[in-house]
Short mmCIF file of C-alpha atoms (C1' of nucleotides) in Angstrom, two decimals:
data_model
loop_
_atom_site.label_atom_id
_atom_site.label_comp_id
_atom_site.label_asym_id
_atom_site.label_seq_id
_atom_site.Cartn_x
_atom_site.Cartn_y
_atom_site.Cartn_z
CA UNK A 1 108.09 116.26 100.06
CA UNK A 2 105.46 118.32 98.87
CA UNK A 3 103.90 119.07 102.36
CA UNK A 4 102.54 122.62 103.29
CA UNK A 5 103.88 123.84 106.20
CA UNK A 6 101.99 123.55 109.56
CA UNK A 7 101.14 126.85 110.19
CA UNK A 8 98.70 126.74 106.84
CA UNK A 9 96.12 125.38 109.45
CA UNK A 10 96.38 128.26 111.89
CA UNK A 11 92.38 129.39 111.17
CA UNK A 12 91.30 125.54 110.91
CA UNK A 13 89.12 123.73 113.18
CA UNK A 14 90.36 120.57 114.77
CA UNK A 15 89.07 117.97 117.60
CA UNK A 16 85.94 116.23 117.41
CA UNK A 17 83.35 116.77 114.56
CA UNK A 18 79.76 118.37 115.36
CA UNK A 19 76.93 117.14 113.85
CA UNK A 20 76.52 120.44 111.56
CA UNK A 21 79.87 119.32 110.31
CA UNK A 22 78.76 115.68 109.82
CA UNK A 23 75.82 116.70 108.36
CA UNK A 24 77.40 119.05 105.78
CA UNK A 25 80.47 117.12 104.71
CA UNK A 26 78.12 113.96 104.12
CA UNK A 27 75.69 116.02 102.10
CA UNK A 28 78.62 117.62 100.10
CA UNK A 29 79.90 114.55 99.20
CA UNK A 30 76.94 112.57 98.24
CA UNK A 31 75.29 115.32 95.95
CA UNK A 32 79.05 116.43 94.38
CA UNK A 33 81.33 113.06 95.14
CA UNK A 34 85.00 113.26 96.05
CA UNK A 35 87.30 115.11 93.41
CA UNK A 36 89.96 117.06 95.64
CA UNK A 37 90.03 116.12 99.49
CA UNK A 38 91.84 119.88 99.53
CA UNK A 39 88.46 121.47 98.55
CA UNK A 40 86.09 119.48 99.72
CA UNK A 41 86.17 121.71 103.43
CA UNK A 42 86.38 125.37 100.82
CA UNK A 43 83.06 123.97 99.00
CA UNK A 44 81.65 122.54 101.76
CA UNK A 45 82.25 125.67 103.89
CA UNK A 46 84.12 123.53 106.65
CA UNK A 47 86.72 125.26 108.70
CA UNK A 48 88.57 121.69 108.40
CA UNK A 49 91.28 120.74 106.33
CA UNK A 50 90.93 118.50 103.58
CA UNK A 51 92.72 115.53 105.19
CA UNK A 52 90.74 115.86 108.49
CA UNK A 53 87.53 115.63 106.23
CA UNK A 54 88.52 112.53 103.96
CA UNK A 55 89.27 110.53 107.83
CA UNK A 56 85.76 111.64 108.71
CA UNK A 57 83.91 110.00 105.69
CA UNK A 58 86.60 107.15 105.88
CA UNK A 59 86.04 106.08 109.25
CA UNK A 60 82.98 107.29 110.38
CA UNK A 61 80.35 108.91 107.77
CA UNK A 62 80.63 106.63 105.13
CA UNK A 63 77.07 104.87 104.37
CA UNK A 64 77.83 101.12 104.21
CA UNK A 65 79.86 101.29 107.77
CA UNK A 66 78.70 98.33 109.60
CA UNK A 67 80.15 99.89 113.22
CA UNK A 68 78.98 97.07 115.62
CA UNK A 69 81.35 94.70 117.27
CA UNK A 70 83.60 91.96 115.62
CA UNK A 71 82.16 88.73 115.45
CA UNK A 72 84.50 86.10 116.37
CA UNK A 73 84.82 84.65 112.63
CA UNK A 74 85.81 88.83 111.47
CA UNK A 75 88.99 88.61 114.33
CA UNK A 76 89.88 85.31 112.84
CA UNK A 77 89.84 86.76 109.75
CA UNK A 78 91.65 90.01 111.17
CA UNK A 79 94.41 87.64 112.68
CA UNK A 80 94.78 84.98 109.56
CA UNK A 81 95.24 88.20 107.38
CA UNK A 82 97.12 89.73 109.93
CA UNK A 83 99.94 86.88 110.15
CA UNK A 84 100.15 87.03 105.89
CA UNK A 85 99.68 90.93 105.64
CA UNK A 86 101.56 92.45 108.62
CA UNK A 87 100.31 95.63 109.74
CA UNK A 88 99.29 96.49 106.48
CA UNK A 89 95.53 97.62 108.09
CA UNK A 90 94.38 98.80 104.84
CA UNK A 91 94.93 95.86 102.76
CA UNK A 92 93.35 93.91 105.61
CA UNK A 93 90.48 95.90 105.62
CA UNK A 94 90.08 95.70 101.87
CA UNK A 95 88.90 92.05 102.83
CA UNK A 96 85.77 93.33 104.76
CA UNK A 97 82.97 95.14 104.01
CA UNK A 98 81.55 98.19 105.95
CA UNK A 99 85.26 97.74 108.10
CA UNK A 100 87.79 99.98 108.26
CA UNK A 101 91.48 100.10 108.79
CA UNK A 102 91.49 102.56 111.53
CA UNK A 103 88.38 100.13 113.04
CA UNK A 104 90.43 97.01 112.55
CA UNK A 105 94.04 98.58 113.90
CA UNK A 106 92.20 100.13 116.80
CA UNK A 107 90.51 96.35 117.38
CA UNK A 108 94.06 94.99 117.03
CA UNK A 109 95.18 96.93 119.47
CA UNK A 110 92.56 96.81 122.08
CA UNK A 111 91.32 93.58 121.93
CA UNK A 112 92.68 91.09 119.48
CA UNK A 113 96.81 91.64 120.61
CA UNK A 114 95.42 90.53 124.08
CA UNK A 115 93.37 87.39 122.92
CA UNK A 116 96.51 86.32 121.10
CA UNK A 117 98.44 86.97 124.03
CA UNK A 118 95.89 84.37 125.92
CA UNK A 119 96.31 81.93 123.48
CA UNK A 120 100.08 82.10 123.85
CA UNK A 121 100.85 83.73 120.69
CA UNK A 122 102.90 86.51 119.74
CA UNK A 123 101.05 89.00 118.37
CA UNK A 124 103.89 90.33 116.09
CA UNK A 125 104.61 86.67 114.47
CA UNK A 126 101.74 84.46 115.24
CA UNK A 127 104.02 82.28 116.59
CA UNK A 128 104.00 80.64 119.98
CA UNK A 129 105.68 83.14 122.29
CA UNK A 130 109.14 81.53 124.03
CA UNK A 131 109.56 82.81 127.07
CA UNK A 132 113.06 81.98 127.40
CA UNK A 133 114.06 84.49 124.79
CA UNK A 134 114.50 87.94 124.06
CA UNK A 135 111.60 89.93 122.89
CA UNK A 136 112.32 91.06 119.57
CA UNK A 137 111.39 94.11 117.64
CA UNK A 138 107.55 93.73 117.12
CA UNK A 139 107.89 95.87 114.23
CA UNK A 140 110.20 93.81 112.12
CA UNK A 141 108.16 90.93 111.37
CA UNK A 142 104.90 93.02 111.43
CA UNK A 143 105.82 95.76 108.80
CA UNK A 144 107.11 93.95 105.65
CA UNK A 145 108.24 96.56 103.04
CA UNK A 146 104.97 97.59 100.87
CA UNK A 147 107.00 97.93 97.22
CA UNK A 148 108.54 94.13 97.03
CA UNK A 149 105.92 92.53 98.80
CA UNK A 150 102.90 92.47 95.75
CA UNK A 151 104.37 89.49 94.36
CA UNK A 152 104.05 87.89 97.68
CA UNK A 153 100.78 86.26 97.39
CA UNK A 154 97.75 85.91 95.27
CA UNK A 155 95.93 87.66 98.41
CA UNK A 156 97.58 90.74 98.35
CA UNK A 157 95.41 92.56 95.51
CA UNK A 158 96.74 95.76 94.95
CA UNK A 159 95.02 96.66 91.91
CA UNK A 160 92.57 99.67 93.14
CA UNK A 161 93.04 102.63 90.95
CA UNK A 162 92.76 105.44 93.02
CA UNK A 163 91.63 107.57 90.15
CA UNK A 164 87.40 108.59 91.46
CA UNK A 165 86.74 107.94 94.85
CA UNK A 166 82.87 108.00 94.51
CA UNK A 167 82.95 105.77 91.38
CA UNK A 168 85.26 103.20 92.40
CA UNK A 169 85.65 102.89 96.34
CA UNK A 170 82.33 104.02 97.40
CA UNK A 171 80.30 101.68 94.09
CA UNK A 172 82.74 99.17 95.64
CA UNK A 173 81.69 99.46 99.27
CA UNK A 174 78.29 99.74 98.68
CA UNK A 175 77.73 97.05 96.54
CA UNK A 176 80.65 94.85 97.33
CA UNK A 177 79.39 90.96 98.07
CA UNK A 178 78.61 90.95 101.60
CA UNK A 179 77.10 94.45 101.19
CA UNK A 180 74.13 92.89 99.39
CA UNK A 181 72.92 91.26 102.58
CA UNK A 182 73.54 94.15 104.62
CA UNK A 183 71.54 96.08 102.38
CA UNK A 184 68.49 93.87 102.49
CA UNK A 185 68.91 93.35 106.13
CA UNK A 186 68.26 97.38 106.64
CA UNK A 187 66.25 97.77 104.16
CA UNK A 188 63.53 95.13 105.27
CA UNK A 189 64.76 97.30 109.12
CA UNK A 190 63.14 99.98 107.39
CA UNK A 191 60.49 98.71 106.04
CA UNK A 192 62.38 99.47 102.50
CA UNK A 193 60.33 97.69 99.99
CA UNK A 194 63.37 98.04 96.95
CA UNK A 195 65.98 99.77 95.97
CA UNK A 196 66.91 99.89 92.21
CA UNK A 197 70.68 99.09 92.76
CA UNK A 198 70.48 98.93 89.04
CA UNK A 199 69.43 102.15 88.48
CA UNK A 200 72.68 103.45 90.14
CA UNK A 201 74.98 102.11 87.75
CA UNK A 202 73.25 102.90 84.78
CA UNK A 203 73.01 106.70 84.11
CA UNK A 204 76.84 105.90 83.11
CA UNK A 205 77.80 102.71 82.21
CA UNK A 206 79.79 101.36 85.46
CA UNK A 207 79.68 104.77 87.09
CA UNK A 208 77.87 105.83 90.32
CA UNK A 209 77.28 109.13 90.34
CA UNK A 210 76.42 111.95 92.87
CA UNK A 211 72.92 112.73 91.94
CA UNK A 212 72.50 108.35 91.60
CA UNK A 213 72.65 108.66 94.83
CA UNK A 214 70.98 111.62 95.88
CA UNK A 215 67.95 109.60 93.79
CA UNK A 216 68.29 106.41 95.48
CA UNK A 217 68.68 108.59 98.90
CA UNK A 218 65.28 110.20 98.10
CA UNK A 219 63.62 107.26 97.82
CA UNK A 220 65.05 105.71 101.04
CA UNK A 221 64.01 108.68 102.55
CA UNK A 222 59.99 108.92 101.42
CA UNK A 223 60.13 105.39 103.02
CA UNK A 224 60.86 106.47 106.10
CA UNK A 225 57.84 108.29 107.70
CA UNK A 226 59.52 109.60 110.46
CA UNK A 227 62.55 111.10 108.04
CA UNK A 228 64.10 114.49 107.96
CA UNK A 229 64.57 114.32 104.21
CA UNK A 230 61.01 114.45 103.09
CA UNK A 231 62.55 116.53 100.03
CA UNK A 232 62.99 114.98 96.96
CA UNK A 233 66.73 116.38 96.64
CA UNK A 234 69.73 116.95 99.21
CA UNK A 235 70.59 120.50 99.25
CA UNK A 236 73.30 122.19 101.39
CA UNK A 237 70.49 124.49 102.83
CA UNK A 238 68.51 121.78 103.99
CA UNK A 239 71.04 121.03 106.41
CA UNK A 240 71.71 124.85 107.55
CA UNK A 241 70.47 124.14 111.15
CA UNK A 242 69.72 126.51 113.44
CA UNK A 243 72.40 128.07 115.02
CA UNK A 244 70.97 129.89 117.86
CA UNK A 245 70.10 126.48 119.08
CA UNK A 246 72.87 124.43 119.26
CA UNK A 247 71.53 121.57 121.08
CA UNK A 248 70.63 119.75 119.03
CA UNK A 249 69.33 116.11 120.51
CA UNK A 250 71.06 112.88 119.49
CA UNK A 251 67.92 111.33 118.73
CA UNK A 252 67.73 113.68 115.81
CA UNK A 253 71.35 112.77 114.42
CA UNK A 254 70.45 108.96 114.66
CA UNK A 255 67.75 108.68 112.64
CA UNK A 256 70.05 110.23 110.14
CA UNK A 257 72.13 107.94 110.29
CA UNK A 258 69.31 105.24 110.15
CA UNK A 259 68.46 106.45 107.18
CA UNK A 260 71.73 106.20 105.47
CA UNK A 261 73.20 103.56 106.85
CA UNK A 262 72.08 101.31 104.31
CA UNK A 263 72.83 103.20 101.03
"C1'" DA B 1 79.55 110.68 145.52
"C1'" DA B 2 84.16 111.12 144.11
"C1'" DC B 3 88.15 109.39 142.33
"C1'" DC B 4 90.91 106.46 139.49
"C1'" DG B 5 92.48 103.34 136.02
"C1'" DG B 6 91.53 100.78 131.96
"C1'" DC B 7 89.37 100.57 127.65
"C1'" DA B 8 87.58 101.83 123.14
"C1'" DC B 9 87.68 104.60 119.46
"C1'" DA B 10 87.91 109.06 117.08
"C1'" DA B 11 91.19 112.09 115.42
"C1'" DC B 12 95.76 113.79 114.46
"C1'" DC B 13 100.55 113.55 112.72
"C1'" DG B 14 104.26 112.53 109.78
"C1'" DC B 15 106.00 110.07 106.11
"C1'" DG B 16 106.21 108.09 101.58
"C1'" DA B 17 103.93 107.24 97.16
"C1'" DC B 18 101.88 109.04 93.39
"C1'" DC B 19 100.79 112.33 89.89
"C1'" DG B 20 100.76 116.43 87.04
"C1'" DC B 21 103.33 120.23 85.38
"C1'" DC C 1 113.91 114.60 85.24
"C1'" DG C 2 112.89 117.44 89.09
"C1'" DC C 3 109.65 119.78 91.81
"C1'" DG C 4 105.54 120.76 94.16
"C1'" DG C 5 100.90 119.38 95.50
"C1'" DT C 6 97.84 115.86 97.07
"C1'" DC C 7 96.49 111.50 98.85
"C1'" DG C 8 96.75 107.31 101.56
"C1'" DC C 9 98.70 104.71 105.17
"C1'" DG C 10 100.30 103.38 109.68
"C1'" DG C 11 101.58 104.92 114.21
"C1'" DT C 12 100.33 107.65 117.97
"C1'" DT C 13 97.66 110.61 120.88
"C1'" DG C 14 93.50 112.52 122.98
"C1'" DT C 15 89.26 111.96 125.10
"C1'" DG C 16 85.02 110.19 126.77
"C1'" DC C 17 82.94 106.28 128.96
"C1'" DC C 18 82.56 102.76 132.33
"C1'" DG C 19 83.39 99.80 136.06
"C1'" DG C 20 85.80 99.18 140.38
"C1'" DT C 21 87.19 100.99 144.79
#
DNA sequence: AACCGGCACAACCGCGACCGC
DNA sequence: CGCGGTCGCGGTTGTGCCGGT
């Protein structure tokens, strides 16, 4: 339906992003925001494909990303949601912030299937597992069908227009309940004294916008003494690194990601 | 020290939904 | 209304790390 055939990526990059990537995808998006995932890579001059570039702000560039370990009460959580939801890992991770659904499936998987599993549950129905019976399909009671199913429950919120990614999902990620602590949390990590949240939203009514951000990231950064973005604006140039040295130490990448983690 | 297996997680793939023309 | 393009989701695979032998 639609789909361009395979061979369209002949030319494209794929396997693991390197931090030249990272770094110029991130700093695409937050000075221009998210329009077309098609030419994001193009504008970004990424040899990647559009689709490979939206999974890479998804699930690991995005600011707010919490990435440590689930706490106990989070796989509750996962598994209450889990037993009304199905595998429906997005909607589930709608319900945390900085989490998600490629996080949360691949905890599923690893760790919480197995707890359940301990506890004597199945996995698949959250039911007691009988031993004396057939193993059924795992998939049939796990993958209720996603049309019928928004009448369901009050839970099941599937309201999100999908319309502007960086004025809806991202305003919503950043400043989404939870995110408020996390936020201070960093910020007083950093030695942040404030961050006009306020300021963000205003420029357009309810709107974050690109250069928002690239403001509030400015400030951020002239907190940080030890920063790499002593500039007062993001520019694609200032993260042209230098190719004939492609070692480029880790210690370097993580205070970049210090710095943003907390936008 | 070398090998191996398990684990965790990043990344890819394919499909369906959605949207604009 | 049909078609083509794009996006989002869920399942699966690939790969690096780590602990045990």
């Amino acid at each position: 339906m639609g789909r361009k055939p395979c061979c369209e990526k002949i030319g494209l990059k794929r396997g693991p992003w390197t931090i030249e990537e990272d770094h110029r995808l991130m700093n695409f998006i937050l000075n221009n925001g998210i329009h077309c995932w098609r030419i994001v890579p193009k504008l970004a001059g990424l040899l990647r494909w559009g689709k490979s570039c939206r999974l890479r702000w998804i699930n690991y560039l995005r600011p707010d990303l919490k990435r440590g370990g689930f706490t106990d009460a989070e796989e509750d959580r996962i598994m209450e949601l889990h037993s009304q939801l199905g595998n429906r890992w997005s909607k589930i991770a709608s319900h945390f912030s900085g989490r998600t659904d490629n996080e949360i499936k691949n905890h599923w998987n690893t760790k919480i299937k197995k707890k359940m599993k301990h506890l004597g549950l199945d996995p698949a129905t959250h039911k007691p597992i009988d031993n004396t019976t057939h193993h059924t399909d795992p998939n049939q009671d796990t993958k209720p069908k996603m049309c019928s199913s928004t009448n369901e429950g009050e839970e099941i919120n599937d309201q999100t227009p999908k319309d502007d990614v960086i004025t809806e999902t991202t305003k919503a990620l950043i400043l989404s309940g939870s995110d408020e602590e996390l936020l201070a949390k960093n910020c007083k990590t950093l030695g942040v004294e404030e961050i006009d949240l306020e300021s963000l939203f205003e420029p357009q009514g309810n709107e974050i916008t690109s250069s928002s951000l690239s403001s509030l990231y400015s400030n951020i950064s002239r907190s940080e003494s030890s920063s790499h973005f002593a500039e007062d604006s993001i520019s694609l140039d200032q993260w042209d690194l230098d190719m004939t040295d492609p070692f480029v130490p880790w210690d370097h990448f993580a205070n970049f990601d210090d710095n943003l983690f907390f936008l």
